[in-house]
Coordinates of N, CA, C and O in Angstrom, one line a residue:
F321 N 0.8 -1.2 0.0 CA 0.0 0.0 0.0 C 0.9 1.2 0.0 O 1.8 1.3 0.8
S322 N 0.5 2.2 -0.8 CA 1.2 3.5 -0.8 C 0.6 4.3 0.3 O -0.5 4.1 0.7
D323 N 1.2 5.4 0.6 CA 0.7 6.3 1.6 C -0.6 7.0 1.1 O -1.4 7.4 1.9
N324 N -0.9 7.0 -0.2 CA -2.1 7.5 -0.8 C -3.3 6.6 -0.4 O -4.4 7.1 -0.5
N325 N -3.1 5.3 -0.1 CA -4.1 4.4 0.2 C -4.2 4.0 1.6 O -4.7 3.0 2.0
I326 N -3.7 4.9 2.5 CA -3.6 4.5 3.9 C -4.9 4.2 4.5 O -5.0 3.4 5.4
N327 N -6.0 4.9 4.1 CA -7.3 4.6 4.7 C -7.8 3.2 4.4 O -8.7 2.7 5.0
S328 N -7.2 2.5 3.4 CA -7.6 1.1 3.1 C -7.3 0.2 4.3 O -8.0 -0.8 4.5
F329 N -6.3 0.6 5.1 CA -6.0 -0.2 6.3 C -7.2 -0.1 7.3 O -7.5 -1.1 7.9
Q330 N -7.7 1.0 7.4 CA -8.9 1.2 8.3 C -10.1 0.4 7.8 O -10.8 -0.2 8.6
Q331 N -10.3 0.5 6.5 CA -11.4 -0.2 5.9 C -11.3 -1.7 6.1 O -12.2 -2.4 6.4
A332 N -10.1 -2.2 5.8 CA -9.8 -3.6 6.0 C -10.0 -4.0 7.5 O -10.6 -5.1 7.8
A333 N -9.5 -3.2 8.4 CA -9.7 -3.5 9.8 C -11.2 -3.6 10.2 O -11.6 -4.5 10.9
D334 N -12.0 -2.7 9.6 CA -13.5 -2.8 9.8 C -14.1 -4.1 9.3 O -14.9 -4.7 10.0
F335 N -13.6 -4.6 8.1 CA -14.1 -5.8 7.6 C -13.7 -7.0 8.5 O -14.6 -7.9 8.7
Y336 N -12.5 -7.0 8.9 CA -12.1 -8.1 9.8 C -12.8 -8.1 11.2 O -13.2 -9.1 11.7
K337 N -13.0 -6.9 11.7 CA -13.8 -6.8 12.9 C -15.2 -7.3 12.7 O -15.8 -8.0 13.6
Q338 N -15.8 -6.9 11.6 CA -17.2 -7.4 11.3 C -17.2 -8.9 11.2 O -18.1 -9.6 11.7
A339 N -16.2 -9.5 10.5 CA -16.1 -11.0 10.4 C -16.0 -11.6 11.8 O -16.7 -12.6 12.1
A340 N -15.1 -11.1 12.6 CA -15.0 -11.7 14.0 C -16.3 -11.5 14.8 O -16.7 -12.5 15.4
D341 N -16.9 -10.4 14.7 CA -18.1 -10.2 15.5 C -19.2 -11.1 15.0 O -20.0 -11.6 15.8
N342 N -19.3 -11.3 13.7 CA -20.3 -12.2 13.2 C -20.2 -13.6 13.7 O -21.1 -14.3 14.1
I343 N -18.9 -14.1 13.7 CA -18.7 -15.4 14.3 C -19.0 -15.4 15.8 O -19.7 -16.4 16.2
I344 N -18.6 -14.5 16.5 CA -18.8 -14.4 17.9 C -20.3 -14.4 18.3 O -20.8 -15.1 19.1
N345 N -21.0 -13.5 17.5 CA -22.4 -13.2 17.9 C -23.4 -14.2 17.2 O -24.6 -14.3 17.7
H346 N -23.0 -15.0 16.2 CA -23.9 -15.9 15.5 C -23.5 -17.3 15.6 O -24.2 -18.2 16.1
V347 N -22.3 -17.6 15.1 CA -21.8 -19.0 15.1 C -21.6 -19.6 16.5 O -22.1 -20.7 16.8
L348 N -20.9 -18.8 17.3 CA -20.5 -19.4 18.6 C -21.7 -19.4 19.6 O -21.6 -20.2 20.6
T349 N -22.8 -18.7 19.3 CA -23.9 -18.7 20.2 C -25.0 -19.7 19.7 O -26.0 -19.9 20.4
D350 N -24.9 -20.2 18.5 CA -25.8 -21.1 17.9 C -25.7 -22.5 18.5 O -24.6 -23.2 18.2
T351 N -26.7 -23.0 19.2 CA -26.5 -24.3 19.8 C -26.6 -25.5 18.9 O -26.3 -26.6 19.2
S352 N -27.0 -25.2 17.6 CA -27.1 -26.3 16.6 C -25.8 -26.5 15.9 O -25.7 -27.5 15.2
I353 N -24.8 -25.7 16.2 CA -23.5 -25.8 15.5 C -22.7 -26.9 16.3 O -22.6 -26.8 17.5
D354 N -22.0 -27.8 15.5 CA -21.3 -28.8 16.2 C -20.0 -28.3 16.8 O -19.5 -27.3 16.4
F355 N -19.4 -29.2 17.6 CA -18.2 -28.8 18.4 C -17.0 -28.4 17.4 O -16.4 -27.4 17.6
D356 N -16.8 -29.2 16.4 CA -15.7 -29.0 15.5 C -15.8 -27.6 14.8 O -14.8 -26.9 14.7
R357 N -17.0 -27.3 14.4 CA -17.2 -26.0 13.7 C -17.0 -24.8 14.7 O -16.5 -23.8 14.4
K358 N -17.5 -25.0 15.9 CA -17.3 -24.0 16.9 C -15.9 -23.7 17.3 O -15.4 -22.6 17.4
I359 N -15.1 -24.8 17.4 CA -13.7 -24.6 17.7 C -13.0 -23.9 16.5 O -12.2 -23.0 16.7
Q360 N -13.2 -24.4 15.3 CA -12.6 -23.8 14.1 C -13.1 -22.3 14.0 O -12.2 -21.5 13.8
S361 N -14.3 -22.0 14.3 CA -14.8 -20.7 14.2 C -14.2 -19.8 15.3 O -13.9 -18.6 15.0
S362 N -14.1 -20.4 16.5 CA -13.5 -19.6 17.5 C -12.0 -19.2 17.2 O -11.6 -18.1 17.4
A363 N -11.3 -20.1 16.7 CA -9.9 -19.8 16.3 C -9.9 -18.8 15.2 O -9.1 -17.8 15.2
L364 N -10.8 -18.9 14.2 CA -10.9 -17.9 13.1 C -11.3 -16.6 13.6 O -10.8 -15.5 13.1
A365 N -12.2 -16.5 14.6 CA -12.5 -15.2 15.2 C -11.3 -14.5 15.7 O -11.1 -13.3 15.5
H366 N -10.5 -15.2 16.5 CA -9.3 -14.6 17.0 C -8.3 -14.2 15.9 O -7.6 -13.2 16.0
Y367 N -8.2 -15.0 14.9 CA -7.4 -14.7 13.8 C -7.9 -13.4 13.1 O -7.1 -12.5 12.8
Y368 N -9.2 -13.3 12.9 CA -9.7 -12.0 12.3 C -9.4 -10.8 13.2 O -9.2 -9.7 12.7
K369 N -9.5 -11.0 14.5 CA -9.1 -9.9 15.4 C -7.6 -9.6 15.3 O -7.3 -8.4 15.4
F370 N -6.8 -10.6 15.1 CA -5.4 -10.4 14.8 C -5.3 -9.5 13.6 O -4.5 -8.5 13.6
E371 N -5.9 -9.9 12.5 CA -5.8 -9.1 11.3 C -6.4 -7.7 11.4 O -5.8 -6.7 10.9
E372 N -7.4 -7.5 12.2 CA -8.0 -6.2 12.4 C -6.9 -5.3 13.1 O -6.7 -4.2 12.7
N373 N -6.3 -5.9 14.1 CA -5.3 -5.1 14.8 C -4.0 -4.9 14.0 O -3.4 -3.9 14.1
D374 N -3.7 -5.9 13.2 CA -2.5 -5.7 12.3 C -2.8 -4.6 11.3 O -1.9 -3.8 11.0
C375 N -4.0 -4.5 10.7 CA -4.3 -3.4 9.8 C -4.3 -2.0 10.6 O -3.8 -1.0 10.0
L376 N -4.9 -2.0 11.8 CA -4.8 -0.8 12.5 C -3.4 -0.4 12.9 O -3.1 0.8 12.9
Y377 N -2.6 -1.4 13.1 CA -1.2 -1.1 13.4 C -0.6 -0.4 12.2 O 0.1 0.7 12.3
A378 N -0.8 -0.9 11.0 CA -0.3 -0.3 9.7 C -0.7 1.1 9.6 O 0.0 2.0 9.2
Y379 N -2.0 1.4 9.8 CA -2.6 2.7 9.7 C -1.9 3.7 10.6 O -1.4 4.8 10.2
N380 N -1.8 3.3 11.9 CA -1.2 4.2 12.9 C 0.3 4.3 12.7 O 0.9 5.4 12.9
Y381 N 1.0 3.3 12.3 CA 2.4 3.3 12.0 C 2.7 4.3 10.9 O 3.6 5.2 11.0
K382 N 2.0 4.1 9.8 CA 2.2 5.0 8.6 C 1.9 6.5 9.0 O 2.4 7.4 8.3
N383 N 1.0 6.7 9.9 CA 0.7 8.1 10.3 C 1.5 8.6 11.5 O 1.2 9.6 12.1
N384 N 2.6 7.8 11.9 CA 3.5 8.1 13.0 C 2.7 8.3 14.3 O 3.2 9.1 15.2
I385 N 1.7 7.5 14.5 CA 1.0 7.5 15.8 C 1.5 6.2 16.5 O 0.9 5.2 16.6
F386 N 2.7 6.4 17.0 CA 3.5 5.2 17.5 C 2.9 4.5 18.7 O 2.9 3.3 18.8
P387 N 2.5 5.2 19.8 CA 1.9 4.5 20.9 C 0.7 3.6 20.5 O 0.6 2.5 21.0
T388 N -0.1 4.1 19.7 CA -1.3 3.4 19.2 C -0.9 2.2 18.4 O -1.4 1.1 18.5
A389 N 0.1 2.4 17.5 CA 0.6 1.4 16.7 C 1.2 0.2 17.5 O 0.9 -1.0 17.3
I390 N 1.9 0.6 18.5 CA 2.5 -0.5 19.4 C 1.4 -1.2 20.1 O 1.4 -2.5 20.2
N391 N 0.4 -0.5 20.6 CA -0.8 -1.1 21.3 C -1.5 -2.1 20.3 O -1.9 -3.2 20.7
C392 N -1.7 -1.7 19.1 CA -2.3 -2.5 18.1 C -1.5 -3.8 17.8 O -2.0 -4.9 17.7
A393 N -0.2 -3.6 17.7 CA 0.7 -4.8 17.5 C 0.6 -5.7 18.7 O 0.6 -7.0 18.6
N394 N 0.6 -5.2 19.9 CA 0.5 -6.0 21.1 C -0.9 -6.7 21.2 O -0.9 -7.9 21.5
N395 N -2.0 -6.0 20.8 CA -3.3 -6.7 20.7 C -3.3 -7.8 19.7 O -3.9 -8.9 19.9
A396 N -2.6 -7.5 18.5 CA -2.6 -8.5 17.5 C -1.8 -9.8 18.0 O -2.3 -10.9 17.7
Q397 N -0.7 -9.6 18.7 CA 0.0 -10.7 19.3 C -0.9 -11.5 20.2 O -0.9 -12.8 20.2
Q398 N -1.6 -10.9 21.1 CA -2.5 -11.6 22.0 C -3.6 -12.4 21.2 O -3.9 -13.5 21.6
E399 N -4.1 -11.8 20.2 CA -5.2 -12.5 19.4 C -4.6 -13.7 18.7 O -5.3 -14.8 18.7
I400 N -3.5 -13.6 18.1 CA -2.9 -14.7 17.3 C -2.5 -15.8 18.3 O -2.7 -17.0 18.0
D401 N -2.0 -15.4 19.5 CA -1.7 -16.4 20.5 C -2.9 -17.2 21.0 O -2.9 -18.4 21.2
K402 N -4.1 -16.4 21.1 CA -5.3 -17.1 21.5 C -5.8 -18.1 20.5 O -6.2 -19.2 20.8
A403 N -5.7 -17.7 19.2 CA -6.0 -18.6 18.1 C -5.2 -19.9 18.2 O -5.7 -21.0 18.0
L404 N -3.9 -19.7 18.4 CA -3.0 -20.9 18.4 C -3.3 -21.7 19.6 O -3.2 -23.0 19.6
T405 N -3.6 -21.1 20.8 CA -3.9 -21.9 22.0 C -5.2 -22.7 21.8 O -5.3 -23.9 22.2
I406 N -6.2 -22.2 21.1 CA -7.4 -22.9 20.8 C -7.1 -24.2 20.0 O -7.6 -25.2 20.3
I407 N -6.2 -24.0 19.0 CA -5.8 -25.2 18.2 C -5.1 -26.2 19.0 O -5.5 -27.4 19.0
Q408 N -4.1 -25.7 19.8 CA -3.3 -26.7 20.5 C -4.1 -27.4 21.6 O -4.0 -28.6 21.8
T409 N -5.0 -26.7 22.2 CA -5.9 -27.3 23.3 C -6.9 -28.3 22.8 O -7.2 -29.3 23.5
N410 N -7.4 -28.1 21.6 CA -8.5 -28.9 21.1 C -8.2 -29.8 19.9 O -9.1 -30.6 19.5
L411 N -7.0 -29.8 19.4 CA -6.8 -30.5 18.2 C -7.1 -32.0 18.2 O -7.8 -32.5 17.3
T412 N -6.7 -32.6 19.2 CA -6.9 -34.1 19.3 C -8.4 -34.5 19.5 O -8.8 -35.6 19.2
S413 N -9.3 -33.5 19.8 CA -10.7 -33.8 20.0 C -11.5 -33.5 18.7 O -12.7 -33.8 18.7
L414 N -10.8 -33.1 17.7 CA -11.5 -32.7 16.4 C -11.5 -33.8 15.4 O -10.6 -34.7 15.4
N415 N -12.5 -33.8 14.5 CA -12.4 -34.8 13.4 C -11.3 -34.4 12.4 O -10.7 -33.4 12.5
Q416 N -10.9 -35.4 11.6 CA -9.8 -35.3 10.7 C -9.8 -34.1 9.8 O -8.8 -33.4 9.7
P417 N -10.9 -33.8 9.1 CA -10.9 -32.6 8.2 C -10.7 -31.3 8.9 O -10.0 -30.4 8.5
T418 N -11.3 -31.2 10.1 CA -11.0 -30.0 10.9 C -9.6 -29.9 11.4 O -9.0 -28.8 11.4
Q419 N -9.1 -31.0 11.8 CA -7.6 -31.1 12.2 C -6.7 -30.6 11.1 O -5.8 -29.8 11.3
D420 N -7.0 -31.2 9.9 CA -6.2 -30.9 8.7 C -6.2 -29.4 8.4 O -5.2 -28.7 8.2
F421 N -7.4 -28.8 8.5 CA -7.6 -27.4 8.2 C -6.8 -26.5 9.3 O -6.0 -25.6 8.9
L422 N -7.0 -26.9 10.5 CA -6.4 -26.1 11.6 C -4.9 -26.3 11.7 O -4.2 -25.3 12.0
L423 N -4.4 -27.4 11.3 CA -2.9 -27.6 11.3 C -2.3 -26.8 10.2 O -1.2 -26.2 10.4
K424 N -3.0 -26.6 9.1 CA -2.4 -25.7 8.0 C -2.5 -24.3 8.6 O -1.5 -23.5 8.4
M425 N -3.6 -23.9 9.2 CA -3.7 -22.5 9.7 C -2.6 -22.3 10.8 O -2.0 -21.2 10.9
Q426 N -2.4 -23.3 11.6 CA -1.4 -23.2 12.7 C -0.1 -22.8 12.2 O 0.6 -22.0 12.8
K427 N 0.4 -23.5 11.1 CA 1.7 -23.1 10.5 C 1.7 -21.6 10.1 O 2.7 -20.9 10.4
N428 N 0.7 -21.2 9.4 CA 0.6 -19.8 9.0 C 0.5 -18.9 10.1 O 1.2 -17.8 10.1
W429 N -0.3 -19.2 11.1 CA -0.5 -18.3 12.2 C 0.7 -18.2 13.1 O 1.0 -17.2 13.8
K430 N 1.5 -19.3 13.2 CA 2.8 -19.2 14.0 C 3.7 -18.3 13.3 O 4.5 -17.5 13.9
S431 N 3.7 -18.3 12.0 CA 4.5 -17.3 11.2 C 4.1 -15.9 11.5 O 4.9 -15.0 11.7
S432 N 2.8 -15.7 11.6 CA 2.2 -14.4 11.9 C 2.6 -14.0 13.3 O 2.9 -12.8 13.6
S433 N 2.6 -15.0 14.2 CA 3.0 -14.7 15.6 C 4.5 -14.3 15.7 O 4.8 -13.4 16.6
I434 N 5.3 -14.8 14.8 CA 6.7 -14.3 14.8 C 6.8 -12.9 14.2 O 7.4 -12.0 14.7
S435 N 6.1 -12.7 13.1 CA 6.3 -11.5 12.3 C 5.7 -10.3 13.1 O 6.2 -9.1 13.0
I436 N 4.7 -10.5 13.9 CA 4.1 -9.4 14.7 C 5.1 -8.8 15.7 O 5.0 -7.7 16.1
K437 N 6.0 -9.7 16.1 CA 7.0 -9.2 17.1 C 7.9 -8.1 16.5 O 8.4 -7.2 17.2
I438 N 8.1 -8.2 15.2 CA 8.9 -7.1 14.5 C 8.1 -5.8 14.6 O 8.7 -4.8 14.9
K439 N 6.8 -5.9 14.4 CA 6.0 -4.7 14.4 C 5.8 -4.1 15.8 O 5.5 -2.9 16.0
Q440 N 6.1 -4.9 16.8 CA 6.1 -4.4 18.2 C 7.3 -3.5 18.4 O 7.3 -2.6 19.3
L441 N 8.4 -3.7 17.7 CA 9.6 -2.9 17.8 C 9.8 -1.8 16.8 O 10.4 -0.8 17.0
E442 N 9.2 -2.0 15.6 CA 9.3 -1.1 14.5 C 9.0 0.4 14.8 O 9.8 1.3 14.5
P443 N 7.9 0.7 15.5 CA 7.6 2.1 15.9 C 8.6 2.7 16.8 O 9.0 3.9 16.7
I444 N 9.1 1.8 17.7 CA 10.1 2.3 18.7 C 11.4 2.7 17.9 O 12.0 3.8 18.1
A445 N 11.8 1.9 16.9 CA 13.0 2.1 16.1 C 12.8 3.4 15.3 O 13.7 4.2 15.2
K446 N 11.6 3.5 14.6 CA 11.4 4.7 13.8 C 11.4 6.0 14.6 O 11.9 7.0 14.2
K447 N 10.7 5.9 15.7 CA 10.6 7.1 16.6 C 12.0 7.5 17.0 O 12.4 8.7 17.0
A448 N 12.8 6.5 17.4 CA 14.2 6.8 17.8 C 15.0 7.5 16.7 O 15.8 8.4 17.0
M449 N 14.8 7.0 15.5 CA 15.5 7.6 14.3 C 15.0 9.0 14.2 O 15.9 9.9 13.9
M450 N 13.8 9.3 14.3 CA 13.2 10.6 14.1 C 13.8 11.6 15.2 O 13.9 12.8 14.9
E451 N 14.0 11.0 16.4 CA 14.5 11.8 17.5 C 16.0 11.8 17.5 O 16.6 12.3 18.5
K452 N 16.7 11.2 16.5 CA 18.1 11.1 16.4 C 18.8 10.4 17.6 O 19.9 10.6 17.9
D453 N 18.0 9.5 18.1 CA 18.6 8.6 19.2 C 19.0 7.3 18.4 O 18.3 6.3 18.5
Y454 N 20.1 7.4 17.8 CA 20.6 6.4 16.8 C 21.0 5.1 17.5 O 20.8 4.0 16.9
I455 N 21.5 5.1 18.7 CA 21.8 3.9 19.5 C 20.5 3.1 19.8 O 20.5 1.9 19.5
K456 N 19.5 3.8 20.3 CA 18.2 3.1 20.5 C 17.7 2.5 19.2 O 17.2 1.4 19.2
A457 N 17.7 3.3 18.2 CA 17.2 2.9 16.9 C 18.0 1.6 16.4 O 17.4 0.6 16.0
F458 N 19.3 1.7 16.5 CA 20.1 0.6 16.0 C 19.8 -0.7 16.8 O 19.7 -1.8 16.2
D459 N 19.7 -0.5 18.1 CA 19.4 -1.7 19.0 C 18.1 -2.3 18.6 O 18.0 -3.6 18.5
N460 N 17.1 -1.5 18.3 CA 15.8 -2.1 18.0 C 15.8 -2.7 16.6 O 15.2 -3.7 16.3
F461 N 16.5 -2.0 15.6 CA 16.6 -2.6 14.3 C 17.4 -3.9 14.3 O 17.0 -4.8 13.6
N462 N 18.4 -4.0 15.2 CA 19.1 -5.2 15.3 C 18.3 -6.3 15.8 O 18.3 -7.5 15.4
Q463 N 17.4 -6.0 16.8 CA 16.5 -7.0 17.4 C 15.5 -7.4 16.3 O 15.2 -8.6 16.2
M464 N 15.0 -6.5 15.5 CA 14.1 -6.8 14.4 C 14.7 -7.7 13.4 O 14.1 -8.6 12.9
L465 N 16.0 -7.5 13.1 CA 16.7 -8.3 12.2 C 16.8 -9.8 12.7 O 16.6 -10.7 11.9
K466 N 17.1 -10.0 14.0 CA 17.1 -11.3 14.5 C 15.7 -12.0 14.4 O 15.7 -13.2 14.1
I467 N 14.7 -11.3 14.6 CA 13.3 -11.9 14.5 C 13.0 -12.2 13.1 O 12.4 -13.2 12.8
Q468 N 13.4 -11.3 12.2 CA 13.2 -11.5 10.7 C 13.9 -12.8 10.3 O 13.4 -13.5 9.5
K469 N 15.1 -13.0 10.8 CA 15.8 -14.2 10.5 C 15.1 -15.4 11.0 O 14.9 -16.5 10.3
E470 N 14.6 -15.3 12.2 CA 13.8 -16.4 12.8 C 12.6 -16.7 12.0 O 12.2 -17.9 11.7
L471 N 11.9 -15.7 11.5 CA 10.7 -15.8 10.7 C 11.1 -16.5 9.3 O 10.4 -17.5 9.0
Y472 N 12.1 -16.1 8.7 CA 12.5 -16.7 7.4 C 12.8 -18.2 7.6 O 12.4 -19.0 6.9
E473 N 13.6 -18.5 8.7 CA 14.0 -19.9 8.9 C 12.7 -20.7 9.3 O 12.6 -21.8 8.9
Y474 N 11.8 -20.1 10.0 CA 10.6 -20.9 10.4 C 9.8 -21.2 9.1 O 9.4 -22.3 8.9
D475 N 9.5 -20.1 8.3 CA 8.8 -20.3 7.1 C 9.4 -21.4 6.2 O 8.7 -22.2 5.6
E476 N 10.7 -21.3 6.0 CA 11.4 -22.3 5.2 C 11.3 -23.7 5.8 O 11.0 -24.7 5.1
R477 N 11.6 -23.8 7.1 CA 11.6 -25.1 7.7 C 10.2 -25.8 7.7 O 10.1 -27.0 7.5
E478 N 9.2 -25.0 7.9 CA 7.8 -25.5 7.9 C 7.1 -25.7 6.6 O 6.0 -26.1 6.5
G479 N 7.9 -25.3 5.5 CA 7.4 -25.4 4.2 C 6.2 -24.6 3.8 O 5.2 -25.0 3.1
L480 N 6.1 -23.3 4.3 CA 5.1 -22.4 4.0 C 5.1 -22.2 2.5 O 6.1 -22.5 1.8
E481 N 4.0 -21.6 2.0 CA 3.9 -21.3 0.6 C 5.1 -20.5 0.1 O 5.6 -19.6 0.9
P482 N 5.7 -20.7 -1.1 CA 6.9 -20.0 -1.5 C 6.8 -18.5 -1.5 O 7.8 -17.9 -1.2
V483 N 5.6 -17.9 -1.7 CA 5.5 -16.5 -1.6 C 5.8 -16.0 -0.2 O 6.5 -14.9 -0.1
F484 N 5.4 -16.7 0.8 CA 5.8 -16.3 2.2 C 7.3 -16.4 2.5 O 7.9 -15.5 3.1
I485 N 7.9 -17.4 2.0 CA 9.3 -17.6 2.1 C 10.1 -16.5 1.4 O 11.0 -16.0 2.0
R486 N 9.7 -16.2 0.2 CA 10.3 -15.1 -0.6 C 10.2 -13.8 0.1 O 11.2 -13.1 0.2
I487 N 9.1 -13.5 0.6 CA 8.9 -12.2 1.4 C 9.7 -12.2 2.6 O 10.4 -11.2 2.9
A488 N 9.7 -13.2 3.4 CA 10.5 -13.3 4.6 C 12.0 -13.2 4.3 O 12.7 -12.4 5.0
K489 N 12.4 -13.9 3.3 CA 13.8 -13.9 2.9 C 14.2 -12.5 2.4 O 15.3 -11.9 2.7
G490 N 13.4 -11.9 1.5 CA 13.6 -10.6 1.0 C 13.7 -9.5 2.1 O 14.6 -8.6 2.1
N491 N 12.8 -9.6 3.0 CA 12.8 -8.7 4.2 C 14.1 -8.9 5.0 O 14.7 -7.9 5.4
Y492 N 14.5 -10.1 5.2 CA 15.7 -10.3 5.9 C 16.9 -9.8 5.2 O 17.7 -9.1 5.8
I493 N 17.0 -10.0 3.9 CA 18.1 -9.5 3.1 C 18.1 -8.0 3.2 O 19.1 -7.3 3.3
G494 N 16.9 -7.4 3.0 CA 16.8 -6.0 3.0 C 17.1 -5.3 4.3 O 17.6 -4.2 4.4
M495 N 16.9 -6.0 5.4 CA 17.3 -5.5 6.7 C 18.7 -5.7 7.1 O 19.3 -5.0 8.0
S496 N 19.4 -6.6 6.4 CA 20.8 -7.0 6.7 C 21.8 -5.9 6.3 O 21.6 -5.1 5.4

């Protein structure tokens, strides 16, 4: 997204919020929905909340609203961790098709759980650069580089889709 399309992040966040709310208010409260679908839907609701917060992070980061951006990244981390916990806690109780779906999501969501850690540091590093606090900026960028390497290695080791591996590798090379 270019800076000209920055409001698209807010629009996307609204769509993700609506998707999560629909699951929470309709699917999870419907007593006719079976256990497997409820578990899958619950995990997806937290994933959509993750995406909502990730989009809000981008909007605030691009607008140099750093405290809010950090808060959004922290909220995104909590939501993706909740989604992963739901999978880990319930996986063996689910039927095979639901297990297969959630195991695939688990790999992708673990990747997201790593990448959001970079976004928790990025506003701190950018703000430090703007304030000419180069040592603090360097330290944060260095930590981001370590996490980016971890992300690239995870994506490659877990066999994520090639596009994710290329992006992670490209970002790692670009940060090096």
